[in-house]
Coordinates of N, CA and C in Angstrom, one line a residue:
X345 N 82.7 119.5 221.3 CA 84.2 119.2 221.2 C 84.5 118.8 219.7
X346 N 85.4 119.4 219.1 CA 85.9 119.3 217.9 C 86.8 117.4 217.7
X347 N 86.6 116.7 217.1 CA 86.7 115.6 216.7 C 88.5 115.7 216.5
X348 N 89.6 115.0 216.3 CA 90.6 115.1 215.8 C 90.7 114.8 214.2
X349 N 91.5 115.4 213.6 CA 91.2 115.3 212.4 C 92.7 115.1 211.6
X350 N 92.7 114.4 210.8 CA 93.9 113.8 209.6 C 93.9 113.8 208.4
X351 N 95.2 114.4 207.7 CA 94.3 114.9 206.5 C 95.2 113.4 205.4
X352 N 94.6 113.5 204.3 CA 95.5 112.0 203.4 C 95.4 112.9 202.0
X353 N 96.7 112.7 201.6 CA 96.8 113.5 200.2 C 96.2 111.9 199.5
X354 N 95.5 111.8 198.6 CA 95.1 110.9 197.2 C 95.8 111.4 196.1
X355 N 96.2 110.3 195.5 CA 96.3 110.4 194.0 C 95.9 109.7 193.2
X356 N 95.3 110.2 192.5 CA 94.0 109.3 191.5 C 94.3 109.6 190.0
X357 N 93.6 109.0 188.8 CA 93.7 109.5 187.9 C 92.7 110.3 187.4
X358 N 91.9 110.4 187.2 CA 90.9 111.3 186.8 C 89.9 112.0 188.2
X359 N 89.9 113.4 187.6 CA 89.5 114.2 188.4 C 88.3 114.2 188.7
X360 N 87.4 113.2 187.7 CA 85.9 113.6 187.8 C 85.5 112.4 189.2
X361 N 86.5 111.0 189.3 CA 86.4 110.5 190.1 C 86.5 110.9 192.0
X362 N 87.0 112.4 191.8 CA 87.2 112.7 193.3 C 86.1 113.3 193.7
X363 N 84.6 112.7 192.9 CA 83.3 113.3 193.9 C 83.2 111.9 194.7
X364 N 83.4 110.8 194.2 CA 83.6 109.4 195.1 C 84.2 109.7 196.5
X365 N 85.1 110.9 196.5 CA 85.8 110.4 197.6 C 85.1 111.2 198.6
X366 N 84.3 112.1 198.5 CA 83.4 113.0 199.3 C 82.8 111.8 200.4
X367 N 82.3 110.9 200.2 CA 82.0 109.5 200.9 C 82.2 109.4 202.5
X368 N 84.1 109.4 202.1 CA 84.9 109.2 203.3 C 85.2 110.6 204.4
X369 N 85.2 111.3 203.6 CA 85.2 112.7 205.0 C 85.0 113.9 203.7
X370 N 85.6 114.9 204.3 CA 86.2 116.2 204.1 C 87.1 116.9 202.5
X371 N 86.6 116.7 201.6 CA 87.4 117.0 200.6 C 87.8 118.7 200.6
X372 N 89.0 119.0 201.2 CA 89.4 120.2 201.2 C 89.7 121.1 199.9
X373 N 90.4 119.8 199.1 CA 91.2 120.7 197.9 C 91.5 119.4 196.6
X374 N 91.3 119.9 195.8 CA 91.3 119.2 194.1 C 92.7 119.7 193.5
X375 N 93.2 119.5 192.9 CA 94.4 119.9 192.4 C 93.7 119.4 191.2
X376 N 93.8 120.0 190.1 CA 93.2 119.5 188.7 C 94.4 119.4 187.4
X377 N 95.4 120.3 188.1 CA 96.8 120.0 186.9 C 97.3 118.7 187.6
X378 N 97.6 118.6 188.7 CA 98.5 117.3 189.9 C 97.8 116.2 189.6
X379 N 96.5 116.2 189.7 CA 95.4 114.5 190.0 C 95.7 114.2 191.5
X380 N 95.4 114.9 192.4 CA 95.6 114.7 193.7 C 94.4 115.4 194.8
X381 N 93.7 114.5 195.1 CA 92.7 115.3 196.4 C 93.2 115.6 198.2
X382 N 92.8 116.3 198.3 CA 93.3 116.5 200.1 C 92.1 116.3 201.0
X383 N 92.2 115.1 201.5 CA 90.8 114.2 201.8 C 91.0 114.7 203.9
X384 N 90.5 115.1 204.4 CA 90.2 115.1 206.4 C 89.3 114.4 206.7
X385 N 89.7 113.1 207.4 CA 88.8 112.4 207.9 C 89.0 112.2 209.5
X386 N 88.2 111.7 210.1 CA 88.6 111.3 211.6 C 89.7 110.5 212.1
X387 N 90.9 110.9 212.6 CA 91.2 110.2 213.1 C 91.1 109.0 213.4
X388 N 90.1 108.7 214.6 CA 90.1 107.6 215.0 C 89.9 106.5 213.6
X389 N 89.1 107.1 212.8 CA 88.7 105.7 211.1 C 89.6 106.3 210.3
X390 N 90.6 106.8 210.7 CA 91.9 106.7 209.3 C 92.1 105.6 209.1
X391 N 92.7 104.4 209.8 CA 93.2 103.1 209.2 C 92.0 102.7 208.4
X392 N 90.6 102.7 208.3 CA 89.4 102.0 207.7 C 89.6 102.6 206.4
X393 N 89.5 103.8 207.2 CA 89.3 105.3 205.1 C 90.6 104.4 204.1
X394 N 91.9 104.2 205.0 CA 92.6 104.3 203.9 C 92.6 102.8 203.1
X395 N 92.0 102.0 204.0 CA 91.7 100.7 203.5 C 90.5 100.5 202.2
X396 N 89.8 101.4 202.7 CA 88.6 101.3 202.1 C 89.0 102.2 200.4
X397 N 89.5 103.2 200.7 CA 89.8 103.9 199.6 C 91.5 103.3 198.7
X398 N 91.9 102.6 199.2 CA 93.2 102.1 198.1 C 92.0 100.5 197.4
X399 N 91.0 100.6 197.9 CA 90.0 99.6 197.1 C 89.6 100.0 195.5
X400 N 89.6 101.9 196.0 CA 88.8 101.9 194.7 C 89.8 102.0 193.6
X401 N 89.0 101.8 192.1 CA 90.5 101.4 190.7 C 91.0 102.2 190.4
X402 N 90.3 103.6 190.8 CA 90.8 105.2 189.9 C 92.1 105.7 191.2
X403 N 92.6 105.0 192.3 CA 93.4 105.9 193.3 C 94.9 105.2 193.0
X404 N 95.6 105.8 192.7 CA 97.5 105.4 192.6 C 97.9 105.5 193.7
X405 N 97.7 106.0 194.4 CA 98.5 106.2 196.1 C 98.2 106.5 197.1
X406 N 98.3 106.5 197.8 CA 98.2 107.4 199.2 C 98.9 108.2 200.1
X407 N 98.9 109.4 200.7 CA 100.1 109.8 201.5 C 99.1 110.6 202.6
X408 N 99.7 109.9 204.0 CA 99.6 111.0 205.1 C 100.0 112.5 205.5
X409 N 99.1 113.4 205.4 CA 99.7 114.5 205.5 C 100.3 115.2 206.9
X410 N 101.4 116.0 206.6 CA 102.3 115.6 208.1 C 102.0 117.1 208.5
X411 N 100.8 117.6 208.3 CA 100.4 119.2 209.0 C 100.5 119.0 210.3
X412 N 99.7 118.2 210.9 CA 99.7 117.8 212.4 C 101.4 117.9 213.0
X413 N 102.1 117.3 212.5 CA 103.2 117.4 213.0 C 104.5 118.3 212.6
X414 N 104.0 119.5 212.1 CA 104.6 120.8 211.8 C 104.5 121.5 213.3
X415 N 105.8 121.9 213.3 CA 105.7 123.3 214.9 C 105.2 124.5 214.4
X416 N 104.2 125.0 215.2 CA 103.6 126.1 214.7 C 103.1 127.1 215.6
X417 N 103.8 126.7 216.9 CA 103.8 127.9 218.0 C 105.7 128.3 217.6
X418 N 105.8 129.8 217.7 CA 107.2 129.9 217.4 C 107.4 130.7 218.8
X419 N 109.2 130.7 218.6 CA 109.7 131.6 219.7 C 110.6 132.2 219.2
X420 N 110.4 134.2 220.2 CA 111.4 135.2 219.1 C 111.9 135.2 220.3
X421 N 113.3 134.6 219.7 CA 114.4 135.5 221.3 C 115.4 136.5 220.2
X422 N 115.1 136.2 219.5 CA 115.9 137.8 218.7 C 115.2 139.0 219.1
X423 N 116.0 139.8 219.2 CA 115.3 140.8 219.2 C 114.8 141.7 217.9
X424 N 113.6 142.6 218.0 CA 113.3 143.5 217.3 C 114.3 144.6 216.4
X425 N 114.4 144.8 215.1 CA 115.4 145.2 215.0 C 114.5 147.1 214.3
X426 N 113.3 146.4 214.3 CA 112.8 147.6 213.5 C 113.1 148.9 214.4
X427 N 113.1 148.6 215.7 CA 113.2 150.2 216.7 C 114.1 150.9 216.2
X428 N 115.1 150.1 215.4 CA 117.0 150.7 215.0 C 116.7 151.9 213.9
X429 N 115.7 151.6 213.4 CA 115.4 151.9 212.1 C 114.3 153.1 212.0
X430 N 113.8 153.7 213.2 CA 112.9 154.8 213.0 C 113.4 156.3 212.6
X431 N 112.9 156.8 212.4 CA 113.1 158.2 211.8 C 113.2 158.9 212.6

């Protein structure tokens, strides 16, 4: 069974410090112009990760990323319009 997972945007200042963050979970993505890592940790120890990591000196912020709570099953009650348009 696959674990539930939470992703946390960081913002840090220097980029060389987001091998530290490897520690705490999942480092997806580096942004190297932004200064921002996209960190996936467990669920259930999000409150610990984020505790543990606004400890360290090099991180300016934190933000929960709200992917989880995007709709991403859709519904077409329009109809198809391409049929109108065949040759």
């Amino acid at each position: 069974m696959i674990p539930e997972r939470s992703g946390l945007i960081v913002w840090i200042n220097d980029i060389k410090s987001s091998r530290v963050l490897e520690r705490y979970g999942t480092v997806h993505y580096v942004s190297k112009k932004m200064h921002y890592v996209l960190l996936y940790v467990d669920a259930v120890k999000e409150k610990k990760v984020v505790q543990d990591i606004q400890k360290l000196p090099f991180v300016k912020k934190i933000e929960k990323s709200l992917r989880n709570e995007i709709k991403t099953e859709y519904n077409s009650n329009i109809p198809d319009k391409t049929r109108f348009y065949t040759i």
